[in-house]
């Protein structure tokens, strides 16, 4: 008898049964995970998902698919308005639809929108363009948006063209009621096989330019590009550092002096030029002051330029200034999650640099001071920033095989201190919690390291 062959056969059967048993073990959690996702979407999950199931390196792909299917099921079961991502109508024939904003975020607020496609779907899915209109009468601005977006040379594409819910002295695209819509829209887009998750863009004109600039900085980790036009926010409202891994375009008339738009556009260009010199492979931008033009410019070049760029969901170099937008801060950005925020300072900057299996993370408190202000409206035109080392809070660094080699030890240096050096466990709970946090088909992370400042 060939005892060696028998032994190897038995060993293979044992390993195979063990792997099947492990697979069954985490799959038995499908209802638990789906229910957790439902609670998370509804905002009633009290704490992160907890499960002691450890994954082998070879199980990661299958477990990621399993978790994403649980996420799909949770979203299917949620009773909410659904954007028509499953069967996308032609933009030329699209009917209007609506999303009701909770009264706790904005009273009497309904975002009506057009949603539709231009051209045939490419194999990886359509690019998705989100357009934000200007501050004139909303019915007129919305109709203009549908007309001009239909004409842009960016086919094939899908467009989400909303009408701002309310008008008045201080209604903006970046306020918390609208954040509710953007996150719902992106969450549902990520679930659709008809949308390329790495080709989502936001752009707008005038008030929509201000809005898309802020939203581009706030949600950069979901975007391939942002393209405000005829705008120009003070940099404190939309930190330029955050757009380091996306394409950014800002085009304004050189004679557009209303609210210092031409000055602020120039300042943004100077800032991005400076950042690109420091980081030559990053900060792809096109900032242009168009000679002889005022507030009205040619809007056609922006989306064809943006469409040349694709998102990288796993950049190894990230600068993130976590800032409040209408009282709300992000809980995560790319592969970073704020596990416990710094309660002392309202703004925190995270500098992440991954080389091989070494992670260098610097966390700083950010302080702004205005050094130039316009004399008429008090608009801050220029700022000075200072940084001090953050000493409070916890940060979770999510990891996958695109960022580090999970089969080898990982080293973490936090503000110059070695805080971790060893193998990282792959956990089912990391896949679940990163899925809930980012709701992103490309950012299901099987491992994490949490560090305390």
XYZ file of C-alpha atoms in Angstrom:
453
model
C 0.000 0.000 0.000
C 1.145 3.553 -0.697
C 0.850 4.938 2.845
C 2.244 8.318 1.805
C -0.485 8.765 -0.793
C -3.168 7.678 1.684
C -1.813 10.112 4.292
C -1.786 13.022 1.845
C -5.298 12.187 0.658
C -6.594 12.105 4.230
C -4.808 15.342 5.032
C -6.381 17.033 2.014
C -9.814 15.783 3.059
C -9.294 17.097 6.593
C -8.179 20.506 5.321
C -11.031 20.599 2.821
C -13.598 19.720 5.464
C -12.083 22.310 7.786
C -12.346 25.012 5.123
C -15.926 24.004 4.305
C -16.747 24.085 8.006
C -15.235 27.567 8.312
C -17.180 28.716 5.284
C -20.393 27.390 6.755
C -19.537 29.027 10.079
C -19.406 32.581 8.763
C -22.263 31.977 6.329
C -24.445 31.011 9.262
C -24.157 34.676 10.311
C -25.960 35.945 7.198
C -29.167 36.928 9.015
C -27.211 38.516 11.867
C -25.074 40.529 9.443
C -28.015 41.566 7.264
C -29.959 42.745 10.318
C -26.927 44.691 11.525
C -26.683 46.399 8.133
C -30.377 47.350 8.256
C -29.904 48.872 11.706
C -26.787 50.727 10.533
C -28.573 52.240 7.513
C -31.454 53.258 9.780
C -29.008 54.885 12.202
C -29.944 52.672 15.147
C -26.909 50.374 15.339
C -25.527 51.118 18.793
C -22.009 49.744 18.324
C -19.761 48.155 15.683
C -20.457 44.618 14.515
C -18.692 42.072 16.698
C -17.763 38.559 15.631
C -14.753 36.487 16.650
C -14.481 34.755 13.261
C -10.929 34.921 11.879
C -10.406 34.502 8.133
C -7.515 32.795 6.432
C -5.871 34.683 3.604
C -7.515 32.348 1.085
C -10.979 32.996 2.521
C -10.911 36.772 2.057
C -12.337 36.888 -1.463
C -15.230 34.545 -0.706
C -16.013 36.254 2.606
C -15.971 39.691 0.922
C -18.483 38.500 -1.668
C -20.637 36.994 1.106
C -20.619 40.249 3.127
C -21.455 42.330 0.046
C -24.394 40.027 -0.698
C -25.644 40.563 2.863
C -25.307 44.313 2.253
C -27.286 43.999 -0.972
C -30.026 42.113 0.838
C -30.187 44.704 3.624
C -30.567 47.498 1.079
C -33.260 45.536 -0.752
C -35.232 45.117 2.463
C -35.021 48.789 3.468
C -38.206 50.697 2.633
C -36.896 53.871 0.983
C -37.028 55.780 -2.282
C -34.914 53.980 -4.849
C -33.105 55.751 -7.688
C -33.682 53.766 -10.914
C -30.200 52.227 -11.115
C -31.548 48.811 -12.110
C -33.265 49.971 -15.296
C -31.849 53.379 -16.163
C -34.057 55.391 -18.530
C -32.718 57.551 -21.323
C -32.045 61.076 -20.071
C -34.004 62.465 -23.022
C -37.094 60.575 -21.851
C -36.577 60.634 -18.086
C -39.473 61.546 -15.824
C -38.842 63.424 -12.615
C -38.635 61.520 -9.330
C -38.132 62.622 -5.746
C -36.383 61.940 -2.463
C -37.987 63.207 0.740
C -35.488 64.664 3.217
C -36.257 63.894 6.886
C -37.770 66.859 8.744
C -35.069 66.462 11.401
C -32.563 67.593 8.757
C -34.624 70.138 6.799
C -38.276 71.107 7.049
C -40.585 70.622 4.061
C -37.724 69.443 1.873
C -38.198 67.261 -1.193
C -35.363 66.884 -3.685
C -36.878 66.363 -7.118
C -34.496 65.137 -9.803
C -34.022 63.888 -13.329
C -32.051 60.686 -13.733
C -31.073 59.075 -17.020
C -28.434 57.803 -19.392
C -26.746 59.047 -22.528
C -25.607 56.328 -24.910
C -25.068 52.603 -24.424
C -23.630 51.165 -21.239
C -19.904 50.389 -21.385
C -18.810 46.982 -20.098
C -17.506 48.244 -16.687
C -20.654 50.343 -16.152
C -21.610 53.941 -16.832
C -19.776 56.949 -15.413
C -22.144 58.832 -13.064
C -22.251 62.640 -13.154
C -23.942 64.586 -10.344
C -24.854 68.152 -11.325
C -25.664 71.007 -8.929
C -27.382 74.084 -10.372
C -27.083 77.801 -9.622
C -29.030 80.012 -7.221
C -31.602 81.548 -9.554
C -35.282 80.500 -9.466
C -35.009 76.759 -8.905
C -37.475 75.678 -11.621
C -35.586 77.677 -14.249
C -32.154 76.549 -13.032
C -33.266 72.918 -12.991
C -34.628 73.085 -16.535
C -31.406 74.740 -17.708
C -29.412 71.958 -16.033
C -31.323 69.257 -17.882
C -30.791 71.045 -21.192
C -27.075 71.718 -20.898
C -26.208 68.350 -19.325
C -27.935 66.640 -22.254
C -25.611 68.542 -24.603
C -22.243 67.850 -22.947
C -19.875 65.627 -24.970
C -19.450 62.938 -22.339
C -21.482 60.051 -23.780
C -21.786 57.313 -22.546
C -22.771 58.578 -19.108
C -25.521 58.673 -16.516
C -26.737 61.949 -14.984
C -28.361 62.805 -11.654
C -29.767 66.329 -12.041
C -31.493 67.517 -8.847
C -33.536 70.601 -8.035
C -32.609 72.187 -4.721
C -35.492 71.518 -2.295
C -35.948 75.054 -0.979
C -35.043 78.606 -1.894
C -34.168 81.550 0.256
C -31.320 83.417 1.766
C -29.326 80.459 2.974
C -30.042 77.165 1.227
C -26.935 75.374 0.037
C -26.058 72.102 -1.700
C -23.723 71.056 1.109
C -26.138 71.341 4.040
C -27.038 68.263 6.090
C -30.388 67.664 4.406
C -28.637 67.434 1.063
C -25.855 65.296 2.564
C -28.608 62.779 3.319
C -29.414 62.635 -0.413
C -25.797 62.436 -1.598
C -25.036 59.509 0.694
C -28.222 57.696 -0.281
C -27.424 58.278 -3.961
C -23.841 57.032 -3.700
C -24.867 54.059 -1.548
C -27.432 52.950 -4.120
C -25.080 53.627 -7.037
C -22.459 51.345 -5.478
C -25.014 48.510 -5.483
C -25.731 48.804 -9.194
C -23.978 46.758 -11.857
C -24.890 49.560 -14.274
C -22.584 52.116 -12.601
C -18.787 52.019 -12.553
C -17.958 52.617 -8.855
C -14.634 54.185 -9.796
C -16.150 56.786 -12.146
C -18.383 59.072 -10.107
C -18.046 62.838 -10.648
C -19.651 65.937 -9.166
C -19.770 69.349 -10.804
C -21.888 72.483 -10.795
C -22.251 76.119 -11.791
C -22.284 79.287 -9.655
C -23.972 78.300 -6.355
C -23.648 74.761 -7.647
C -19.966 75.503 -8.203
C -19.547 76.404 -4.549
C -21.514 73.320 -3.596
C -19.586 70.907 -5.790
C -16.274 72.338 -4.530
C -17.229 71.684 -0.907
C -18.754 68.305 -1.690
C -15.724 67.361 -3.776
C -13.417 67.951 -0.829
C -15.779 66.326 1.697
C -16.540 63.172 -0.353
C -13.324 62.902 -2.383
C -12.790 59.244 -1.467
C -15.909 58.284 -3.490
C -15.057 60.423 -6.507
C -12.953 60.241 -9.631
C -13.265 63.991 -10.096
C -14.935 67.270 -9.150
C -15.547 70.217 -11.472
C -16.968 73.425 -10.002
C -17.501 76.282 -12.452
C -18.002 80.038 -11.955
C -17.360 79.640 -8.245
C -14.489 79.741 -5.812
C -14.813 78.890 -2.134
C -12.457 80.139 0.585
C -10.055 77.242 1.158
C -11.186 76.760 4.746
C -14.567 75.617 3.369
C -13.073 72.998 1.044
C -9.493 72.030 1.969
C -7.472 71.449 -1.190
C -5.403 68.688 0.458
C -8.415 66.347 0.344
C -8.538 66.213 -3.476
C -5.017 64.817 -3.803
C -6.162 61.553 -5.378
C -8.892 62.814 -7.699
C -9.079 65.127 -10.703
C -10.134 68.674 -9.829
C -11.248 71.358 -12.270
C -12.284 74.943 -11.478
C -13.020 77.328 -14.345
C -14.116 80.912 -13.649
C -14.314 84.090 -15.726
C -11.327 86.367 -15.187
C -13.787 89.290 -14.864
C -16.110 87.442 -12.467
C -15.529 89.740 -9.502
C -18.819 89.049 -7.705
C -18.061 87.757 -4.210
C -14.378 87.763 -5.220
C -14.828 84.641 -7.325
C -11.851 85.439 -9.558
C -9.604 86.093 -6.528
C -10.653 82.910 -4.750
C -10.239 80.852 -7.934
C -6.712 82.250 -8.311
C -5.922 81.380 -4.684
C -7.136 77.808 -5.199
C -4.933 77.452 -8.271
C -1.887 78.706 -6.343
C -2.606 76.247 -3.522
C -3.009 73.273 -5.858
C 0.115 74.220 -7.839
C 2.038 74.241 -4.572
C 0.651 70.868 -3.503
C 1.438 69.326 -6.878
C 5.058 70.468 -6.585
C 5.286 68.727 -3.206
C 3.545 65.573 -4.505
C 4.234 65.388 -8.275
C 2.164 62.250 -8.889
C -0.915 63.707 -7.245
C -3.183 66.789 -7.270
C -4.174 66.596 -10.919
C -5.961 69.867 -11.533
C -7.117 72.341 -14.141
C -7.781 75.761 -12.632
C -8.447 78.413 -15.250
C -9.373 82.098 -15.207
C -10.976 82.595 -18.607
C -9.921 85.926 -20.188
C -12.665 88.423 -20.956
C -15.451 86.417 -19.331
C -17.584 87.335 -16.347
C -19.993 85.052 -14.540
C -21.105 83.377 -17.775
C -18.556 81.001 -19.314
C -18.495 78.051 -21.705
C -19.544 75.090 -19.558
C -18.849 72.390 -22.136
C -15.169 71.531 -21.498
C -15.504 70.370 -17.866
C -17.161 66.939 -18.008
C -15.150 65.639 -21.005
C -11.963 66.549 -19.062
C -13.168 64.919 -15.846
C -14.168 61.774 -17.697
C -10.527 61.015 -18.490
C -9.914 60.139 -14.821
C -10.729 57.036 -12.811
C -10.797 56.739 -9.041
C -8.063 54.893 -7.179
C -9.900 53.500 -4.116
C -6.674 52.439 -2.353
C -4.180 55.310 -2.481
C -1.096 54.710 -0.340
C -0.632 58.433 0.233
C -3.532 60.415 1.656
C -3.900 63.817 3.281
C -7.280 64.297 4.895
C -8.432 67.385 6.729
C -11.606 66.284 8.480
C -13.794 69.382 8.607
C -17.396 70.064 9.551
C -19.966 70.654 6.859
C -23.173 72.008 8.401
C -22.176 70.505 11.734
C -21.365 67.053 10.346
C -17.924 65.483 10.026
C -16.977 62.372 8.100
C -16.406 59.190 10.112
C -13.906 57.861 7.595
C -11.931 58.675 4.451
C -10.338 56.166 2.028
C -9.076 53.487 4.482
C -9.062 55.596 7.659
C -11.840 55.585 10.266
C -12.229 57.888 13.253
C -12.916 55.412 16.050
C -12.847 58.070 18.778
C -12.738 61.734 17.698
C -10.521 64.376 19.233
C -12.894 66.216 21.538
C -10.530 69.195 21.905
C -10.182 70.389 18.317
C -12.856 70.732 15.622
C -10.469 70.017 12.732
C -8.005 67.179 12.442
C -5.504 66.428 9.702
C -4.378 62.886 8.864
C -1.246 62.283 6.776
C -1.041 58.641 5.677
C 1.994 57.225 3.875
C 2.366 53.500 3.144
C 5.695 52.152 1.890
C 5.863 48.384 1.609
C 4.455 47.083 4.884
C 5.291 50.211 6.880
C 2.452 52.624 7.622
C 3.389 56.148 8.672
C 0.470 58.124 10.082
C 0.691 61.682 11.366
C -2.355 63.154 13.101
C -2.514 66.892 13.802
C -4.901 69.476 15.143
C -5.551 72.272 12.646
C -5.911 75.954 13.503
C -6.898 78.614 10.968
C -6.382 82.355 11.164
C -7.637 84.833 8.560
C -4.858 86.961 7.083
C -6.872 88.727 4.368
C -10.575 89.609 4.331
C -12.598 91.544 1.801
C -13.821 94.883 3.139
C -17.367 94.710 1.731
C -18.829 91.330 2.794
C -16.141 90.106 5.149
C -15.341 87.100 2.960
C -12.076 85.516 4.167
C -9.745 85.443 1.163
C -6.533 84.045 2.625
C -5.691 81.976 5.678
C -2.680 80.918 7.671
C -2.763 77.433 9.180
C -0.850 76.022 12.089
C -0.623 72.419 13.216
C -0.032 70.805 16.591
C 0.306 67.119 17.298
C -3.011 65.492 18.196
C -2.970 63.792 21.594
C -6.530 62.505 21.936
C -8.670 60.035 20.027
C -8.363 56.698 18.242
C -7.927 55.957 14.542
C -8.574 52.690 12.746
C -6.433 51.935 9.691
C -8.279 49.488 7.444
C -6.102 47.245 5.292
C -6.307 44.915 2.318
C -3.842 43.259 -0.027
C -3.781 46.340 -2.278
C -2.279 48.389 0.556
C 0.044 45.907 2.312
C 1.057 42.254 2.131
C -1.281 40.765 4.724
C 0.839 37.595 4.907
C 3.762 39.516 6.381
C 4.222 41.647 9.534
C 2.960 45.228 9.360
C 4.618 48.168 11.108
C 2.745 51.318 12.147
C 4.514 54.560 13.048
C 2.167 57.107 14.658
C 3.443 60.672 15.005
C 6.995 59.325 14.968
C 6.381 56.530 17.527
C 6.422 52.829 16.716
C 3.007 51.661 17.923
C 2.519 48.346 16.128
C 4.717 45.666 14.597
C 3.327 42.225 13.822
C 1.011 40.111 11.726
C -2.519 41.439 11.273
C -5.502 39.149 11.711
C -8.113 39.090 8.984
C -11.545 39.294 10.584
C -15.082 38.916 9.312
C -16.042 41.852 11.549
C -13.619 44.137 9.671
C -15.342 43.308 6.381
C -18.740 44.028 7.925
C -17.770 47.258 9.672
C -15.880 48.712 6.708
C -18.813 47.831 4.434
C -21.249 49.621 6.738
C -18.999 52.651 7.152
C -18.071 53.221 3.521
C -21.004 51.456 1.699
C -18.501 51.066 -1.125
C -18.172 47.924 -3.253
C -14.438 48.592 -3.592
C -13.726 49.186 0.089
C -14.489 46.013 1.988
C -11.403 45.694 4.164
C -10.613 42.341 5.808
C -8.124 43.670 8.370
C -7.528 46.703 10.552
C -5.227 48.220 13.148
C -6.604 50.678 15.716
C -4.131 53.126 17.232
C -4.578 55.491 20.151
C -3.145 58.990 20.126
